[in-house]
C-alpha cells in the first residue's frame, strides 16, 4: 500500500503537457470507466486518495496543481503559467480563464477510456459548469464527486508538516511519515523539501480560498445528487475503504478491499 500512495502509477504525459503529447503507457480501465471528482480542502489527502483509488479503479489521477508544478519544472515562460505560479506560491487561486484554457488543451484526458480522478479541479462553480459542458460535448458523465472532510486544525497540521520529494513527488510528513534519511527520498534518493505554498501565510490563504470559493462547488454537485461525503480523519487505507463503500452504496460495482470499516 505504501508505494501505491506515494506516487501516481500513470505517467500522465498528456495531462501534464497537453493534448499534443501522448502518454507513454496509456492507462487501462479496470472493469469499468470511472469518472470521479475528488473535492476537499488543501491538506485533506485528495492526492493520496487519488493514487489509491487509481490503483483500485484504473482511472488516471489528474491534478491541476501538478500541471502548474510541471510547467515550473520545465522552466516555461508562457505568461499565463508564470502568473499562475506567482498565485500558487501565495496560496491564491489561479484565475479561471488560465485554468480553463489548460483544461481545454487536455480534453483527451476527459474522454480517455481509462477514466479520470480529478484532484484540485474544479475549484469554482464557473470551472464546474465548464467541466459539465466539456463532458457533455464528449458524451460522457461524472459518476460521482467525493468530498473529503477534516477539521481545520488537523488540516493546518498536515500541511505545515508536509514534505515532498522534488524529483518523484513522493509525499512525507515530518512526524507521521518521515523519510528514513533526513531530507532524502526513500524511493528515489531525491531531495525532500517543503512546497512553497505549505508555508504558514500561504496555508492561511489556501484555506480561505477553499472556504470562500471551492466549498460552493460541493453545493453545485449536491444539487446534481452526485456528492458523496467521506471523513478524512483516519489512515489513508481506511479512507479509501470508506470511499469505495460510499460508491458501492450508490450501486457502483466497486472492487473489494481487505480493510474493515
Ligand atoms: P493543489 O496542488 O491542488 O493544492 O494546487 C496548488 C495550487 O495551484 C492552488 O493553491 C492554486 O494556486 C493552483 N490551482 C490548482 N488547481 C486550481 C484550480 N482548479 N483553480 C484555481 N487554482 C488552482
XYZ file of C-alpha atoms and ligand atoms in Angstrom:
284
model
C 0.000 0.000 0.000
C 2.844 2.362 0.917
C 4.326 2.639 -2.582
C 0.901 2.967 -4.135
C 0.031 6.118 -2.278
C 3.469 7.589 -2.682
C 3.205 8.172 -6.415
C 0.803 8.039 -9.354
C 1.000 4.753 -11.269
C 0.496 6.523 -14.605
C 2.939 8.804 -16.392
C 0.111 11.322 -17.207
C 2.120 12.885 -20.042
C -0.964 14.207 -21.840
C -2.393 15.731 -18.684
C 0.870 17.357 -17.627
C 1.857 18.711 -21.053
C -1.340 18.941 -23.135
C -3.185 17.138 -25.939
C -0.255 17.218 -28.386
C 1.681 14.860 -26.098
C 0.851 11.186 -25.713
C 1.027 9.124 -22.536
C 3.965 6.693 -22.652
C 1.808 3.982 -21.119
C -1.836 4.782 -21.795
C -3.854 3.892 -18.672
C -6.225 0.927 -18.866
C -9.659 0.866 -17.229
C -10.130 -1.899 -14.660
C -13.631 -3.305 -15.143
C -15.417 -0.053 -15.985
C -14.535 3.523 -16.880
C -14.644 5.623 -13.706
C -15.056 9.376 -13.879
C -14.815 10.943 -10.455
C -14.075 14.352 -8.957
C -12.298 14.459 -5.587
C -13.160 17.585 -3.593
C -11.983 18.864 -0.245
C -9.756 21.448 1.413
C -5.991 21.559 0.913
C -4.241 19.047 3.164
C -7.194 16.669 3.355
C -5.329 13.975 1.387
C -7.012 14.148 -2.045
C -3.742 13.389 -3.840
C -3.138 10.296 -1.729
C -6.720 9.102 -2.235
C -6.437 9.791 -5.972
C -3.415 7.478 -6.157
C -5.061 4.775 -4.036
C -8.325 4.917 -5.975
C -6.372 4.891 -9.210
C -4.694 1.610 -8.203
C -8.111 0.098 -7.416
C -10.143 1.511 -10.312
C -7.618 2.058 -13.105
C -8.644 5.688 -13.673
C -5.899 8.292 -14.043
C -5.274 10.730 -11.152
C -5.332 14.232 -12.669
C -4.286 17.204 -10.541
C -4.313 20.765 -11.902
C -1.713 21.754 -9.284
C 0.624 19.168 -10.861
C 0.246 20.886 -14.265
C 1.476 24.171 -12.774
C 4.340 22.469 -10.943
C 5.359 20.529 -14.078
C 5.360 23.771 -16.109
C 7.570 25.379 -13.474
C 9.974 22.396 -13.604
C 10.230 22.760 -17.376
C 11.047 26.441 -16.874
C 8.250 27.520 -19.235
C 7.943 31.272 -19.824
C 4.305 31.300 -21.001
C 2.935 34.429 -19.260
C -0.258 32.691 -18.050
C 1.730 29.936 -16.372
C 4.223 32.411 -14.852
C 1.303 34.364 -13.407
C -0.214 31.078 -12.220
C 2.945 30.171 -10.378
C 3.039 33.514 -8.534
C -0.535 32.905 -7.405
C 0.251 29.323 -6.418
C 3.225 30.462 -4.319
C 0.965 32.886 -2.421
C -1.731 30.235 -1.978
C -4.246 32.137 -4.137
C -6.454 30.527 -6.755
C -5.242 30.845 -10.340
C -7.790 32.826 -12.437
C -10.493 30.739 -14.112
C -9.503 31.767 -17.666
C -5.988 30.337 -17.236
C -7.218 27.128 -15.605
C -9.964 26.614 -18.188
C -7.530 27.131 -21.057
C -5.404 24.310 -19.601
C -8.441 22.040 -19.393
C -9.471 22.899 -22.977
C -5.997 21.762 -24.035
C -6.370 18.442 -22.203
C -9.694 17.119 -23.481
C -8.046 13.828 -24.459
C -7.897 13.056 -20.732
C -11.587 13.834 -20.222
C -12.608 11.319 -22.886
C -9.872 8.751 -22.068
C -11.265 5.192 -21.932
C -9.449 4.624 -18.645
C -11.445 7.398 -16.960
C -10.167 10.017 -14.531
C -9.970 11.108 -10.921
C -9.905 14.896 -10.953
C -7.995 16.338 -7.978
C -7.993 20.117 -7.447
C -10.341 20.813 -10.370
C -12.997 22.187 -10.429
C -12.366 24.744 -7.676
C -15.016 27.322 -8.609
C -18.591 26.958 -9.843
C -17.542 28.517 -13.180
C -14.973 25.709 -13.564
C -17.582 23.102 -12.579
C -20.058 24.320 -15.161
C -17.376 24.435 -17.893
C -16.427 20.868 -16.993
C -20.080 19.823 -17.356
C -20.164 21.387 -20.834
C -16.951 19.680 -21.964
C -18.071 16.281 -20.671
C -21.441 16.653 -22.408
C -19.622 17.517 -25.640
C -17.717 14.225 -25.381
C -20.906 12.314 -24.398
C -19.529 11.278 -21.018
C -20.756 11.967 -17.478
C -19.368 12.141 -13.974
C -20.156 9.068 -11.869
C -19.773 10.816 -8.524
C -17.990 13.569 -6.605
C -16.306 12.542 -3.355
C -15.992 15.331 -0.780
C -13.306 14.668 1.851
C -13.795 16.481 5.162
C -11.430 17.195 8.026
C -11.196 19.542 10.999
C -9.356 22.798 10.120
C -6.721 22.421 12.869
C -5.796 18.976 11.548
C -5.584 20.396 8.005
C -3.086 23.037 9.140
C -1.019 20.399 10.994
C -0.932 18.159 7.927
C 0.018 20.992 5.540
C 2.658 22.564 7.789
C 4.407 19.206 8.321
C 4.135 18.020 4.715
C 7.311 17.466 2.726
C 7.541 16.289 -0.896
C 10.326 14.742 -2.962
C 11.266 17.314 -5.591
C 12.201 14.534 -8.024
C 9.472 11.847 -7.799
C 6.823 13.745 -5.758
C 6.600 11.073 -3.039
C 4.811 12.669 -0.062
C 6.167 12.702 3.516
C 5.276 14.297 6.834
C 7.802 15.402 9.436
C 6.102 13.462 12.246
C 3.650 10.951 10.768
C 5.636 9.797 7.720
C 9.268 10.919 7.976
C 11.966 9.933 5.489
C 14.422 7.241 6.654
C 17.372 9.629 5.996
C 16.653 13.298 6.806
C 15.799 15.226 3.626
C 16.370 12.227 1.289
C 13.550 10.453 -0.540
C 13.157 6.766 0.441
C 12.062 5.922 -3.114
C 14.465 7.721 -5.449
C 17.096 9.414 -3.244
C 15.935 12.864 -4.426
C 15.819 15.964 -2.190
C 12.735 16.167 0.037
C 11.584 19.748 0.574
C 8.623 21.830 1.695
C 6.228 23.015 -1.024
C 6.375 26.792 -1.438
C 2.645 27.004 -0.678
C 2.922 24.914 2.506
C 4.459 27.906 4.351
C 2.150 29.403 7.073
C 0.966 32.539 5.181
C 0.156 30.566 2.018
C -1.640 27.882 4.058
C -3.962 30.534 5.540
C -4.688 31.958 2.075
C -5.362 28.497 0.597
C -7.802 27.547 3.332
C -9.603 30.884 2.963
C -9.829 30.365 -0.830
C -11.267 26.916 -0.255
C -13.931 28.049 2.186
C -14.836 31.089 0.023
C -14.951 29.543 -3.460
C -14.470 25.807 -3.537
C -16.934 24.883 -0.820
C -19.639 26.223 -3.186
C -18.603 23.591 -5.724
C -19.769 20.946 -3.227
C -23.239 22.571 -3.233
C -23.195 22.622 -7.034
C -22.681 18.835 -7.115
C -25.026 18.198 -4.169
C -27.789 19.766 -6.260
C -26.969 17.290 -9.042
C -27.142 14.448 -6.497
C -23.544 13.478 -7.275
C -21.971 14.310 -3.904
C -20.675 11.619 -1.516
C -19.086 12.748 1.768
C -16.199 10.885 3.418
C -14.334 11.746 6.629
C -10.580 12.004 6.020
C -9.671 11.720 9.703
C -8.429 8.103 9.512
C -5.404 6.436 7.917
C -5.346 6.553 4.083
C -6.342 2.902 3.588
C -9.368 3.327 5.866
C -10.388 6.490 3.987
C -10.001 4.536 0.736
C -12.246 1.740 2.028
C -14.856 4.298 3.093
C -14.702 5.989 -0.331
C -15.330 2.648 -2.053
C -18.107 1.867 0.389
C -19.827 5.184 -0.456
C -19.565 4.370 -4.169
C -20.970 0.890 -3.525
C -23.882 2.451 -1.600
C -24.815 4.239 -4.855
C -24.884 0.904 -6.682
C -21.476 1.133 -8.356
C -19.615 -2.178 -8.767
C -16.524 -1.485 -6.652
C -13.602 -3.863 -6.093
C -13.241 -5.321 -2.590
C -10.579 -4.064 -0.185
C -9.428 -6.100 2.776
C -9.835 -3.169 5.215
C -12.824 -3.374 7.568
C -14.585 -0.044 8.106
P -3.036 21.793 -5.330
O -1.834 21.039 -5.778
O -4.328 21.227 -5.811
O -3.035 22.064 -3.835
O -2.957 23.230 -6.046
C -1.890 24.093 -5.774
C -2.254 25.483 -6.224
O -2.441 25.500 -7.652
C -3.522 26.079 -5.664
O -3.356 26.635 -4.363
C -3.826 27.154 -6.704
O -2.931 28.244 -6.580
C -3.458 26.432 -8.002
N -4.587 25.665 -8.548
C -4.626 24.324 -8.761
N -5.782 23.968 -9.321
C -6.519 25.096 -9.443
C -7.837 25.376 -9.928
N -8.614 24.398 -10.396
N -8.260 26.664 -9.894
C -7.501 27.657 -9.433
N -6.248 27.466 -8.950
C -5.756 26.194 -8.949
